[in-house]
Every structure is written in C-alpha cells, then in structure tokens.
PDB file of C-alpha atoms and ligand atoms in Angstrom:
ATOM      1  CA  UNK A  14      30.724 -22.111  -4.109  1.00  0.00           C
ATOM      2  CA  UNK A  15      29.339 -21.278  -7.250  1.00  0.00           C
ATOM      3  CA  UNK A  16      28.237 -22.925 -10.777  1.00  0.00           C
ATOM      4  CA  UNK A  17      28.970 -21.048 -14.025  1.00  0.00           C
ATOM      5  CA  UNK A  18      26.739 -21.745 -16.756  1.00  0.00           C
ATOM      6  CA  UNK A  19      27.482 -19.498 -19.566  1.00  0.00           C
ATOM      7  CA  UNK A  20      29.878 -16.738 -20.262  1.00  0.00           C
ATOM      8  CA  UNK A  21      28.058 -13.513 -20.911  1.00  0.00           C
ATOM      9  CA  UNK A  22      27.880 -12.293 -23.713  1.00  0.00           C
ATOM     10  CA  UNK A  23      28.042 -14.536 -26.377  1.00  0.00           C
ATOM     11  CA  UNK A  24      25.648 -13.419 -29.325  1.00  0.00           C
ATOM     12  CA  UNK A  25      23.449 -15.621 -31.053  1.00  0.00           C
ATOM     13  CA  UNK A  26      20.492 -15.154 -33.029  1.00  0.00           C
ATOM     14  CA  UNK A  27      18.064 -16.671 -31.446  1.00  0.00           C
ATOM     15  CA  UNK A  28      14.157 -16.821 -32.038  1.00  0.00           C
ATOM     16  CA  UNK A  29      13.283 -13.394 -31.421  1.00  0.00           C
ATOM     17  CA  UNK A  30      11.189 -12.231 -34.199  1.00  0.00           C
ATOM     18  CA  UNK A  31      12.319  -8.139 -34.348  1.00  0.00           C
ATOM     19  CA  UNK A  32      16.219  -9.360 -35.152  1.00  0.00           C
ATOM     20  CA  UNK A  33      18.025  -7.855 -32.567  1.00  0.00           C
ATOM     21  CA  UNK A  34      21.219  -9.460 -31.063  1.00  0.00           C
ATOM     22  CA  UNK A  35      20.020 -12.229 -27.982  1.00  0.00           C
ATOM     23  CA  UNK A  36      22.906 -12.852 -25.680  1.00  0.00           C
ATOM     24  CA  UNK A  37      23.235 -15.363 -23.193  1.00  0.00           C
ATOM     25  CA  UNK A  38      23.201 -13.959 -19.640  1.00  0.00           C
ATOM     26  CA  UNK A  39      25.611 -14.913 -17.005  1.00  0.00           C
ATOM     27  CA  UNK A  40      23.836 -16.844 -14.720  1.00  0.00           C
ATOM     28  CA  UNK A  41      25.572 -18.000 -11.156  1.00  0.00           C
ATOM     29  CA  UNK A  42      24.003 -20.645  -9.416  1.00  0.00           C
ATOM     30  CA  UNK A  43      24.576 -20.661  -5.096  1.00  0.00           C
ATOM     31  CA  UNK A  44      24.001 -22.755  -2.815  1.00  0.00           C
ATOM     32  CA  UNK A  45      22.565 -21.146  -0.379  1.00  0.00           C
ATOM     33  CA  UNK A  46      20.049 -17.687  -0.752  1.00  0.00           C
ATOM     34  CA  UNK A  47      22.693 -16.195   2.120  1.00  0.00           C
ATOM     35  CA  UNK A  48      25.552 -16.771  -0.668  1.00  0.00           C
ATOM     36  CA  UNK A  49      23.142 -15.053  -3.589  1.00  0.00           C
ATOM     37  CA  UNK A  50      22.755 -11.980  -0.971  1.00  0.00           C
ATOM     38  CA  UNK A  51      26.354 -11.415  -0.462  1.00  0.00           C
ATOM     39  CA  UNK A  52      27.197 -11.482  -4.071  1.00  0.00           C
ATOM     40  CA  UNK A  53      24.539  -9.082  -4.764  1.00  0.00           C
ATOM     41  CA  UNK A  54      25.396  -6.766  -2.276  1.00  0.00           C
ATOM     42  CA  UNK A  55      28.770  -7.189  -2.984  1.00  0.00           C
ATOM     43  CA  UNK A  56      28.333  -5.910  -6.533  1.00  0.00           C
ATOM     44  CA  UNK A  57      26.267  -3.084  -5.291  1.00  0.00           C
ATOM     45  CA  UNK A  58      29.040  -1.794  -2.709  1.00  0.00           C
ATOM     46  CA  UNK A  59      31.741  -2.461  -5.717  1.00  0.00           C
ATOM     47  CA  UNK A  60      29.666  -0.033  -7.917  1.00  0.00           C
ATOM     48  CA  UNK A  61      29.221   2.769  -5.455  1.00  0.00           C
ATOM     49  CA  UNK A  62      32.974   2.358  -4.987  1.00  0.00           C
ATOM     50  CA  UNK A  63      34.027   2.710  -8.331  1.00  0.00           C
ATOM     51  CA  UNK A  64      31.467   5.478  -8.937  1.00  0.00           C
ATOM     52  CA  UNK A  65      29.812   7.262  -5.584  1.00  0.00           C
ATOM     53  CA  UNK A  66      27.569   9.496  -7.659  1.00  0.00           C
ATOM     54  CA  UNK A  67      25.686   5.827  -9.340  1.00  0.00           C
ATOM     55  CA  UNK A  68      22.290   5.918 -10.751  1.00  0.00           C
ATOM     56  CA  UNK A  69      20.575   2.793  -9.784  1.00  0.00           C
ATOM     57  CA  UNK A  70      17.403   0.951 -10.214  1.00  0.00           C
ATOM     58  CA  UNK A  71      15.873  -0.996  -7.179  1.00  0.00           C
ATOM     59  CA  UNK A  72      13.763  -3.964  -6.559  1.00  0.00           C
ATOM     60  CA  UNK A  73      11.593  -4.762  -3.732  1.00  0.00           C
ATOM     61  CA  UNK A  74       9.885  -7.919  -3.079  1.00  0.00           C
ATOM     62  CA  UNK A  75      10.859 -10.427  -0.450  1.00  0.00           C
ATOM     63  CA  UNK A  76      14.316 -11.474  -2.399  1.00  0.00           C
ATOM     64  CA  UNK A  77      15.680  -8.603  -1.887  1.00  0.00           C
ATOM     65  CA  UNK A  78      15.196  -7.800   1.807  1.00  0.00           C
ATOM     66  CA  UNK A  79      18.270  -9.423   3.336  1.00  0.00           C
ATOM     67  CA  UNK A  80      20.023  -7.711   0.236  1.00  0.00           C
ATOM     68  CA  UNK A  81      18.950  -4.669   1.605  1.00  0.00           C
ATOM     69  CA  UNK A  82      20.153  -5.909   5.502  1.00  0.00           C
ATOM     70  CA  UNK A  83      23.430  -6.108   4.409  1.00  0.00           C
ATOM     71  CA  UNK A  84      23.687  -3.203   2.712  1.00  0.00           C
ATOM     72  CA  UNK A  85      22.832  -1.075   6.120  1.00  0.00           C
ATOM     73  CA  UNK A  86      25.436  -3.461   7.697  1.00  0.00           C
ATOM     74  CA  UNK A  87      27.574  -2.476   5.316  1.00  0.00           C
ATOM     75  CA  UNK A  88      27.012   1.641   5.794  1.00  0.00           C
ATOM     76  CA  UNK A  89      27.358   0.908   9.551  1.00  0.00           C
ATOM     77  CA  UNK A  90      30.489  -0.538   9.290  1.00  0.00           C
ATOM     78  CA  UNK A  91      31.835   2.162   7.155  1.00  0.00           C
ATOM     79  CA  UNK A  92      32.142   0.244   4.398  1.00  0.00           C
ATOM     80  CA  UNK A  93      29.221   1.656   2.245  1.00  0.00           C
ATOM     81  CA  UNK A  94      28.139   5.389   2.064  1.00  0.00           C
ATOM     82  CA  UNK A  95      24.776   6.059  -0.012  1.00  0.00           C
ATOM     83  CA  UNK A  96      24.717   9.471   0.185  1.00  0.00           C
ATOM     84  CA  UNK A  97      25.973  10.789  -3.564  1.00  0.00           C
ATOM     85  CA  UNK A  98      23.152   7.850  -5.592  1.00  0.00           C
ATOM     86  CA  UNK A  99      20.299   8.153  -7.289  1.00  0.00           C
ATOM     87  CA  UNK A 100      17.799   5.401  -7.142  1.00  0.00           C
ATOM     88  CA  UNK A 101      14.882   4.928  -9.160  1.00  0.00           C
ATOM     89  CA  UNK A 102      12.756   2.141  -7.819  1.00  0.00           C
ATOM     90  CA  UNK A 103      11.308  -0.040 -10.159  1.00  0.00           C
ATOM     91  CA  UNK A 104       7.632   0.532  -9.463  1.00  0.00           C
ATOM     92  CA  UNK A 105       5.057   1.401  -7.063  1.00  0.00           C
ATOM     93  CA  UNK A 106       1.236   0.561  -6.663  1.00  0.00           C
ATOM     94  CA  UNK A 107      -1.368   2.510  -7.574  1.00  0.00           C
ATOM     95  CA  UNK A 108      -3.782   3.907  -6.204  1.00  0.00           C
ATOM     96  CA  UNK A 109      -2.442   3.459  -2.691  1.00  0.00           C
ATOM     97  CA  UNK A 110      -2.217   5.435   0.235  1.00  0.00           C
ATOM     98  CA  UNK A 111       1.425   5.784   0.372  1.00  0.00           C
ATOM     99  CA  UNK A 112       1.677   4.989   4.011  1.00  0.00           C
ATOM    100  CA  UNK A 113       0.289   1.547   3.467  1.00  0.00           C
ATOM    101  CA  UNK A 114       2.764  -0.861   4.934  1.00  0.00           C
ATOM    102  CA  UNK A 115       2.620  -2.875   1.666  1.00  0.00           C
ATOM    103  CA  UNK A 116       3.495   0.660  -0.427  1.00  0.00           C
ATOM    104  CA  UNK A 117       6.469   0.124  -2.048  1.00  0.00           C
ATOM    105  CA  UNK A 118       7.688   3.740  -0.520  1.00  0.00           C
ATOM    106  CA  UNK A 119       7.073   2.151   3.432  1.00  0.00           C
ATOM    107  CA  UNK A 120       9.324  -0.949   1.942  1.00  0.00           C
ATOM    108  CA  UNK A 121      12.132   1.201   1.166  1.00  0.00           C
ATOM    109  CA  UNK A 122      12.170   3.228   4.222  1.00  0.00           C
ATOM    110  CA  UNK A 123      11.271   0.014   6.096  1.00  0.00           C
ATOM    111  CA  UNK A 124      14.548  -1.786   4.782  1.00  0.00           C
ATOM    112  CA  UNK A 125      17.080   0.636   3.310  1.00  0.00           C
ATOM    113  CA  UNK A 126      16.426   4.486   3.279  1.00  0.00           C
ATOM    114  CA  UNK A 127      15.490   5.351   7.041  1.00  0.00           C
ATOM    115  CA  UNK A 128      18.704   2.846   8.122  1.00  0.00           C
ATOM    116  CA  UNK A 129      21.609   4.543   5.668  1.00  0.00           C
ATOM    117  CA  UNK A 130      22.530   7.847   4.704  1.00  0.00           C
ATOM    118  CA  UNK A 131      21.070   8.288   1.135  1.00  0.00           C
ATOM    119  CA  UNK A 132      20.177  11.320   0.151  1.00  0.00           C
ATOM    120  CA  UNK A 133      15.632  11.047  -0.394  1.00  0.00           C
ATOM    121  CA  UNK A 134      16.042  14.051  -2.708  1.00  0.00           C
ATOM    122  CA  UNK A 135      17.448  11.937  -5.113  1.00  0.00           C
ATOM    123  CA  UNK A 136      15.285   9.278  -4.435  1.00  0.00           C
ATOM    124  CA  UNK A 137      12.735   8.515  -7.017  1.00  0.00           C
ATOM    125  CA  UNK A 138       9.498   6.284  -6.891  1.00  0.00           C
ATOM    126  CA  UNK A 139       5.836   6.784  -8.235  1.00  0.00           C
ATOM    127  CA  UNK A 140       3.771   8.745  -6.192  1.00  0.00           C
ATOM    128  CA  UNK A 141       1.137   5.771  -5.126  1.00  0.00           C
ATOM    129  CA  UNK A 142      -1.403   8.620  -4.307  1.00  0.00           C
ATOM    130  CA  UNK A 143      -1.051  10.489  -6.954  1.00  0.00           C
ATOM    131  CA  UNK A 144      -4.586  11.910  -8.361  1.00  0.00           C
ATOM    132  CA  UNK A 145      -3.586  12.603 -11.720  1.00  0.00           C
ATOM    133  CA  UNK A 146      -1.812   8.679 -13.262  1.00  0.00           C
ATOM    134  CA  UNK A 147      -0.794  10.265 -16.369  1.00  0.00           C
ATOM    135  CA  UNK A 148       1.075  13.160 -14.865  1.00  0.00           C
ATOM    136  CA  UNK A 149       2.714  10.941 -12.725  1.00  0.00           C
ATOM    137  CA  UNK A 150       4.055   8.871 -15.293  1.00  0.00           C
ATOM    138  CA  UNK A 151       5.305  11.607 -16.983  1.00  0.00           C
ATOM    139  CA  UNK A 152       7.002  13.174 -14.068  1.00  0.00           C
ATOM    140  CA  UNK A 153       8.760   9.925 -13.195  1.00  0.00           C
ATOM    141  CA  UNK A 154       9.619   8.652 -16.637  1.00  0.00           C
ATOM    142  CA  UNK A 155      10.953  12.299 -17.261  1.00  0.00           C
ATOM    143  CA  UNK A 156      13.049  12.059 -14.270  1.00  0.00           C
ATOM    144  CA  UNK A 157      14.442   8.760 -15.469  1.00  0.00           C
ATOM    145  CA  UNK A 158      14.775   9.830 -18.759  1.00  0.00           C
ATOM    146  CA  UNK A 159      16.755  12.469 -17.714  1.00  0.00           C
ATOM    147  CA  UNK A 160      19.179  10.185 -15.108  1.00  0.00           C
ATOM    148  CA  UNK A 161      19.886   7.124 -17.898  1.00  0.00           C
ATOM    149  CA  UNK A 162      21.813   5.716 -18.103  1.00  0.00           C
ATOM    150  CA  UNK A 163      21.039   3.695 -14.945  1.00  0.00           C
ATOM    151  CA  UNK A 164      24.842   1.756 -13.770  1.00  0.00           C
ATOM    152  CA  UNK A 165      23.118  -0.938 -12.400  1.00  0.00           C
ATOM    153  CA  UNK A 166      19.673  -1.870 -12.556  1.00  0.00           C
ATOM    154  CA  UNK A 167      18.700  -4.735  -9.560  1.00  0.00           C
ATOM    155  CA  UNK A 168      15.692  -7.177 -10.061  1.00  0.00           C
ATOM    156  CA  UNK A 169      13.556  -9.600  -9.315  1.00  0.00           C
ATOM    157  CA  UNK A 170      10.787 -11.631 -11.181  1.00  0.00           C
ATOM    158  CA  UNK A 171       7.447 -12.119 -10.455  1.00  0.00           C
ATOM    159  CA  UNK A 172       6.305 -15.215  -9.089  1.00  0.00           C
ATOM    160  CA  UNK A 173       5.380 -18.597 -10.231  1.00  0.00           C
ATOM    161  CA  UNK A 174       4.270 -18.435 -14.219  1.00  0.00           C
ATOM    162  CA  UNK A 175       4.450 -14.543 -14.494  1.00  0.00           C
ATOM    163  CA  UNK A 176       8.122 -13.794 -15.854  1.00  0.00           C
ATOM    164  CA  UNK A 177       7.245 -10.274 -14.521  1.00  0.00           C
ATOM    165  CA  UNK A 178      10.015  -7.241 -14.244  1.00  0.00           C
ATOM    166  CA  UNK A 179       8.973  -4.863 -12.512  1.00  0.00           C
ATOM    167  CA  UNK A 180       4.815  -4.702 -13.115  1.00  0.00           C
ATOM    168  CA  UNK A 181       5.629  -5.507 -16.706  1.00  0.00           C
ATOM    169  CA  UNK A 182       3.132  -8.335 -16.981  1.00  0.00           C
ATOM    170  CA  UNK A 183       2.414 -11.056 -19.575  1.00  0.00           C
ATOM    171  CA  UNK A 184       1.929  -8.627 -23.176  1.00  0.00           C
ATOM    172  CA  UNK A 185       4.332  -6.426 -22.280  1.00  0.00           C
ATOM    173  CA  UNK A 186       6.544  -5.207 -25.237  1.00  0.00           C
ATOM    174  CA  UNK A 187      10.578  -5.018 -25.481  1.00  0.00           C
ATOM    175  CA  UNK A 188      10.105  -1.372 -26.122  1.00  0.00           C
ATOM    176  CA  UNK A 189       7.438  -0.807 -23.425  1.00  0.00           C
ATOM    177  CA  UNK A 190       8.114   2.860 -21.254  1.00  0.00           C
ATOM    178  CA  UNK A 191       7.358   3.597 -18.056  1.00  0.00           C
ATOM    179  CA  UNK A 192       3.154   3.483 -17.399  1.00  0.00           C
ATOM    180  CA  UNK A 193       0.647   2.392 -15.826  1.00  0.00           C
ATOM    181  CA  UNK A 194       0.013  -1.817 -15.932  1.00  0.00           C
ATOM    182  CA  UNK A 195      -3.189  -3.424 -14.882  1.00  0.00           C
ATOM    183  CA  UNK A 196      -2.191  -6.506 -12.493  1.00  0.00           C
ATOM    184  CA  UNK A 197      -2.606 -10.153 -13.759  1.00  0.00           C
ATOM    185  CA  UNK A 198      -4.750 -12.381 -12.322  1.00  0.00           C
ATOM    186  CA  UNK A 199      -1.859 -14.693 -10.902  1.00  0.00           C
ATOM    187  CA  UNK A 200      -0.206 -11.714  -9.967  1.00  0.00           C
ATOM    188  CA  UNK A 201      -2.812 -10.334  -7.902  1.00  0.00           C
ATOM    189  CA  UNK A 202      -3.321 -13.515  -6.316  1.00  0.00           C
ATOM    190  CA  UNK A 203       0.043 -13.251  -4.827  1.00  0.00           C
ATOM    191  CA  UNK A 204       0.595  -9.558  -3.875  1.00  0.00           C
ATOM    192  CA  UNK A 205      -2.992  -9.175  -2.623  1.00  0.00           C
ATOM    193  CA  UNK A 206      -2.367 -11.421   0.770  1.00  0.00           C
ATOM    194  CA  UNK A 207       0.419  -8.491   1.452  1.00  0.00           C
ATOM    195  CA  UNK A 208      -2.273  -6.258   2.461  1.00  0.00           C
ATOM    196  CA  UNK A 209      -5.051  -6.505   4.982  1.00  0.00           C
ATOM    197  CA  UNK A 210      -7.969  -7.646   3.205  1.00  0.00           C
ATOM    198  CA  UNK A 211      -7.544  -8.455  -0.486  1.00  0.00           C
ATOM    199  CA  UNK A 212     -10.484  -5.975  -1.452  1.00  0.00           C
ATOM    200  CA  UNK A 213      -7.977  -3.060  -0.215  1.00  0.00           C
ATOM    201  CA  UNK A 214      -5.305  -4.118  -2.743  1.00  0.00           C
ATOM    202  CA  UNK A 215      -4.626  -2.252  -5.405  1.00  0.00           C
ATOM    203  CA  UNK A 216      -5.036  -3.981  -9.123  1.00  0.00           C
ATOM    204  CA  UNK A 217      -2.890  -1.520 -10.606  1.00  0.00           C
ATOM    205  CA  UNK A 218       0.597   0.261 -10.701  1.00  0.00           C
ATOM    206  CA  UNK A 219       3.185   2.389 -12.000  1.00  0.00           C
ATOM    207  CA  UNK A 220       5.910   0.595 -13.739  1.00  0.00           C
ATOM    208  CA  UNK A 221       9.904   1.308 -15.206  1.00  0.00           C
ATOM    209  CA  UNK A 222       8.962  -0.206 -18.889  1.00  0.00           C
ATOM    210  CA  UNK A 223      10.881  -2.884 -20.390  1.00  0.00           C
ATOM    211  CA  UNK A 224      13.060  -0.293 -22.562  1.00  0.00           C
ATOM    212  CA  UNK A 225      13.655   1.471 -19.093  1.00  0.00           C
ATOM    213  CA  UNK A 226      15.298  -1.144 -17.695  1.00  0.00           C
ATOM    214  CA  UNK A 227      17.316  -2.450 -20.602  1.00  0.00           C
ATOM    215  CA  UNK A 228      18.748   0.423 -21.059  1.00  0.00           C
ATOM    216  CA  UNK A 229      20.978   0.206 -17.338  1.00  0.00           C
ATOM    217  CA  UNK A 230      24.970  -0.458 -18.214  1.00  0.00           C
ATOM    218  CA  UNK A 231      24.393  -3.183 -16.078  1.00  0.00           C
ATOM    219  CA  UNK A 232      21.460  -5.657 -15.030  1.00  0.00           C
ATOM    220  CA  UNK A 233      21.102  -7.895 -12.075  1.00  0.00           C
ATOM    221  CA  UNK A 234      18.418 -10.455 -11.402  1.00  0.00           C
ATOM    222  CA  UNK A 235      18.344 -11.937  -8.298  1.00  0.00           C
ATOM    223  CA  UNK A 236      15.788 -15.176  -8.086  1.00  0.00           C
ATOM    224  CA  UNK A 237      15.631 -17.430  -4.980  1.00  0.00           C
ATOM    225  CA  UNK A 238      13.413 -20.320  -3.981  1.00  0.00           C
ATOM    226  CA  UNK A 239      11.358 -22.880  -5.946  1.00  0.00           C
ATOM    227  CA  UNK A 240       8.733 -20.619  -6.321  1.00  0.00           C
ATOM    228  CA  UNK A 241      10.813 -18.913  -9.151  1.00  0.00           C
ATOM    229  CA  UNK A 242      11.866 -21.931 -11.042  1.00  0.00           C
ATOM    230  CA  UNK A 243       9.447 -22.254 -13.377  1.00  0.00           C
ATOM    231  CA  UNK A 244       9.997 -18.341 -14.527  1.00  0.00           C
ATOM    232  CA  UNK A 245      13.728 -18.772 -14.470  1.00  0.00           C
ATOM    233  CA  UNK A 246      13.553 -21.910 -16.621  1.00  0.00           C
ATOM    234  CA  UNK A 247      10.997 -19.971 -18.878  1.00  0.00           C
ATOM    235  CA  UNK A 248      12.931 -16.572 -18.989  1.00  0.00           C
ATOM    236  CA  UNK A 249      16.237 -17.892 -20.208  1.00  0.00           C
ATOM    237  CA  UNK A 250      15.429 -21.475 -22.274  1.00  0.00           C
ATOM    238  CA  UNK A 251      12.465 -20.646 -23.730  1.00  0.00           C
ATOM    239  CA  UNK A 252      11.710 -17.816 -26.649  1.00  0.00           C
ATOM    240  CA  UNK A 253      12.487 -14.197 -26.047  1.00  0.00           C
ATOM    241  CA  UNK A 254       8.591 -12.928 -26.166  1.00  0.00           C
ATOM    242  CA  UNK A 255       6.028 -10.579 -24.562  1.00  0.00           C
ATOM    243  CA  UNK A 256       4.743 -13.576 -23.190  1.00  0.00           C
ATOM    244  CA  UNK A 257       7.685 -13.909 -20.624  1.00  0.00           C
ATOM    245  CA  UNK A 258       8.870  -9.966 -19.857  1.00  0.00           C
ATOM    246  CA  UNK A 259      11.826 -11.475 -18.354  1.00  0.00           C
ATOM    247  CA  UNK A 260      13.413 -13.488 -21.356  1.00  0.00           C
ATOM    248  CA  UNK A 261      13.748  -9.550 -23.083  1.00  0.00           C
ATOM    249  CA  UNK A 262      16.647  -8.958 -20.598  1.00  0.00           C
ATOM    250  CA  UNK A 263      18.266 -11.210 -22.847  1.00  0.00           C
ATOM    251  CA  UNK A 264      17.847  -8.672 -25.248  1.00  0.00           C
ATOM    252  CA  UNK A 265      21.056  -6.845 -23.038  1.00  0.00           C
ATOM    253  CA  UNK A 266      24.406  -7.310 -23.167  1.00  0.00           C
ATOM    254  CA  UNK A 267      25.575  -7.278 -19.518  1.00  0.00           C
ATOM    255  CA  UNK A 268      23.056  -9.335 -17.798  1.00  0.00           C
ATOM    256  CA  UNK A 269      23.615 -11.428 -14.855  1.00  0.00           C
ATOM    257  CA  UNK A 270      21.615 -13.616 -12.791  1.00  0.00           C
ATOM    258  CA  UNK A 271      22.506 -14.553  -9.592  1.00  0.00           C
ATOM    259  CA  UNK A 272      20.126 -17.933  -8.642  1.00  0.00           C
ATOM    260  CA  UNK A 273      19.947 -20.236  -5.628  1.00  0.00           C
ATOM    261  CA  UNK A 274      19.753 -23.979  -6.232  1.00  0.00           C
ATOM    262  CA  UNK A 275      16.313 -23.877  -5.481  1.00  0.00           C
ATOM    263  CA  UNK A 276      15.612 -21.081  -8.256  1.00  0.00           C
ATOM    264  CA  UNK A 277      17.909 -22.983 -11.019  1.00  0.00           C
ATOM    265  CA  UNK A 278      16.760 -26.659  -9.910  1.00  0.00           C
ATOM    266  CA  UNK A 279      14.773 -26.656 -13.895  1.00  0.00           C
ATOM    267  CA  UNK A 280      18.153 -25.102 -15.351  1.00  0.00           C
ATOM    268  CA  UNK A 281      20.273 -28.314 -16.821  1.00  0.00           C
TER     269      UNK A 281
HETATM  270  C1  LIG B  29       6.465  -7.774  -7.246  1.00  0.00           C
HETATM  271  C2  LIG B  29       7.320  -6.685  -7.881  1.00  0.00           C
HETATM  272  C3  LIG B  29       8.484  -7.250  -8.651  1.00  0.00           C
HETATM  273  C4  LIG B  29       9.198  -8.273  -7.821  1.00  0.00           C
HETATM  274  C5  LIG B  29       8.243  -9.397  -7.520  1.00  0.00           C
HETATM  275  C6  LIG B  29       8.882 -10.537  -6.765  1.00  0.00           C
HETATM  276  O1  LIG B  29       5.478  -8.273  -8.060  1.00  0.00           O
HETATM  277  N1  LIG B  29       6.566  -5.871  -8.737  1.00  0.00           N
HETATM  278  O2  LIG B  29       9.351  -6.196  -9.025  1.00  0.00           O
HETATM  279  O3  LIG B  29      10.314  -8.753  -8.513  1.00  0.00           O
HETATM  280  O4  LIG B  29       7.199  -8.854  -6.753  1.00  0.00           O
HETATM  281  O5  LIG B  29       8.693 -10.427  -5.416  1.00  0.00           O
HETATM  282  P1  LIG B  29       9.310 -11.393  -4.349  1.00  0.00           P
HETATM  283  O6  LIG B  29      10.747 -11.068  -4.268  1.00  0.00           O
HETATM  284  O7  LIG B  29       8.571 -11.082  -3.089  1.00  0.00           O
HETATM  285  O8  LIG B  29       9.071 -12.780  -4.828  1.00  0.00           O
END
C-alpha cells in the first residue's frame, strides 16, 4: 500500500533564514497514481463530511483530473454532496478570454462544477478577462480574505525545476498575497502547448500568494509522475527559500503530500 516517511509535525529549525518553526510534512508514497487519487479524494469527501459548509482551495493541472472524476462519482453515488462549499481556485490566467478551453474557469466546469451540485455562487476564481488586474486582485483576495480560514487547501506543483504553487514562481516570498505573477520561462514552455498556438498563451496570471495558501487548516499536495521528481526532491530536502515556492509549505504545520513512486523515486 503505502510508505510513511515522516510523521508530521515534528519541528525543527531548519535553514530558513526569517526563524520561523519548519516542520516536516507527511509525505505518503503509492504505488500507483490511481491509489494517490483515491486517497485524495478520500480526504476531500471526509472533510465535506465532517463539515458540509468547507472552504476549500482547488488545483487544476493534469494531476488532479481523475481527482476530480472521482469526486463526481462520488456525488452520483450519493456519497458526496457539494452544494454548502466554498472553493477558491488557486489561480487563473490572465489576460484570457475566459471561454478558452485552457482557462482555468472551462477546467473546472469541464471536470467538476457542471458534473456535481456545487453551488457557482460560492465559487470563486479570477476573472481571466478582467480589464482592470488590480481590481481584480483586490476583489478576489478580499473575497478570500474574508472566507480564511480555508479547511483544506489541494495542490499541485509546477513542473520539472519550477517548485511552483499555484503561479507563485521562482522569487516568490513566504509572505507573498494574492497578485498578479509574470510566467517563467520554463513555465511557459510547458503551459503554452495547452493552447492553440503558443503566441495566444497568456504570460501572465492571477495567483492565491504563498501566505494565502499557508494559511488553510489543512494542506494537500498531490505530485505524480517523474516529471515532478526533481521539484519534490527540491521542495522537501533542500532549503526552505523563494527559490523553491514549494519548500515554504513546510513553513505549515499540517502538510501532507500524497506522491506516486514515480514522483518520490529522488526521495531516499
Ligand atoms: C500549473 C498550475 C499549478 C499546477 C501546475 C501543475 O502551472 N498553475 O497550480 O500545480 O500547473 O500542473 P500539472 O498537474 O498539469 O502538472
């Protein structure tokens, strides 16, 4: 089944240079990416249990798609209703039309909203269209603000050297808000080929900050494939530093990351 590499959290001080407690995440290690879905999904219909009215954070990406899938299995089975959350997504391109396939609003109605009974009103994600930026930010960093805390924030991370959450990119501060992030280079390399031609993609977008996301009760990173070894290695062996976003979620206490084989193959 599973491998259990640390207990979470056990506090050390470790080379982060502001002094703040560093834990050590829980990380679970599957054998298979359908094992890493069910346990994430799992843990999502066990929060909505315990609490129907959650506030959650959301992902999108390819890792989480078949996340996703078995959360609509689960609402058609009865065994999931969406309807009392909140969900922030994590981020959104910008400038985009929003009814670009590769929007991250056509991804959420492609794979979640339009198949369960959640409730869009209490749906939040940056207006990709938007023709004022710094109004937008505002108004969804306001609504956020306003929501914390989150009960579970889900992730993923960028892909091969980036360590991004969210759009937080390489530079990005532990205390970072939500705003508007220039993509990297590698980064656009990547997400570009999601849309027709890469002139059309967007080199921007609208981000949760770092200090958005750390502040959720509860964090979830889901990595799967070789593609994210590197970053996973990088994110929780090496420093905790803007130069990885992803090794400041070991800045939080209740942090777990759920990993293939393929994902922790650089993990000892
Ligand atoms: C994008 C998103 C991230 C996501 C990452 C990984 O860059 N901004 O939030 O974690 O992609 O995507 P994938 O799951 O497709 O590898």
């Amino acid at each position: 089944m599973i491998t259990e590499l640390t207990q979470n959290p056990e506090e050390s001080r470790a080379s982060y240079d502001r002094d703040l407690p560093v834990y050590h995440p829980e990380v679970l290690i599957f054998d298979s990416s359908e094992e890493v879905d069910q346990f994430a999904a799992d843990l999502i219909i066990d929060q909505i249990a315990k609490k129907p009215n959650s506030v959650f954070t959301l992902p999108t990406g390819s890792t989480p798609k078949d996340v996703y899938g078995r959360l609509v299995e689960a609402y058609r089975a009865g065994a999931a209703s969406f309807s009392d959350l909140t969900i922030f997504n994590l981020d959104e391109y910008w400038p985009l039309d929003p009814s670009n396939p590769a929007s991250y609003a056509s991804y959420m109605h492609a794979n979640f909203l339009d198949h369960v009974n959640a409730n869009l009103e209490n749906w939040h994600i940056p207006q990709s269209d938007a023709s004022d930026l710094a109004q937008e930010v505002e108004k969804f960093s306001g609504e956020l603000a306003m929501s914390q805390p989150v009960n579970l924030a889900v992730l993923g991370i960028g892909p091969a050297t980036t360590c991004h959450i969210g759009f937080n990119e390489k530079g990005s501060a532990d205390d970072s808000r939500t705003r508007y992030v220039a993509l990297d280079e590698e980064t656009f390399a990547v997400n570009s080929a999601q849309f027709s031609s890469p002139e059309t993609a967007p080199k921007g977008a609208i981000t949760q900050g770092v200090a958005d996301i750390l502040e959720a009760r509860k964090i979830l990173l889901i990595a799967k494939g070789k593609s994210k070894a590197w970053g996973i290695n990088r994110t929780l062996k090496g420093s905790v530093s803007a130069d990885a976003p992803s090794s400041f979620l070991r800045l939080h206490p209740n942090t777990t990351f759920v990993l293939d084989k393929e994902a922790a193959q650089y993990l000892s």
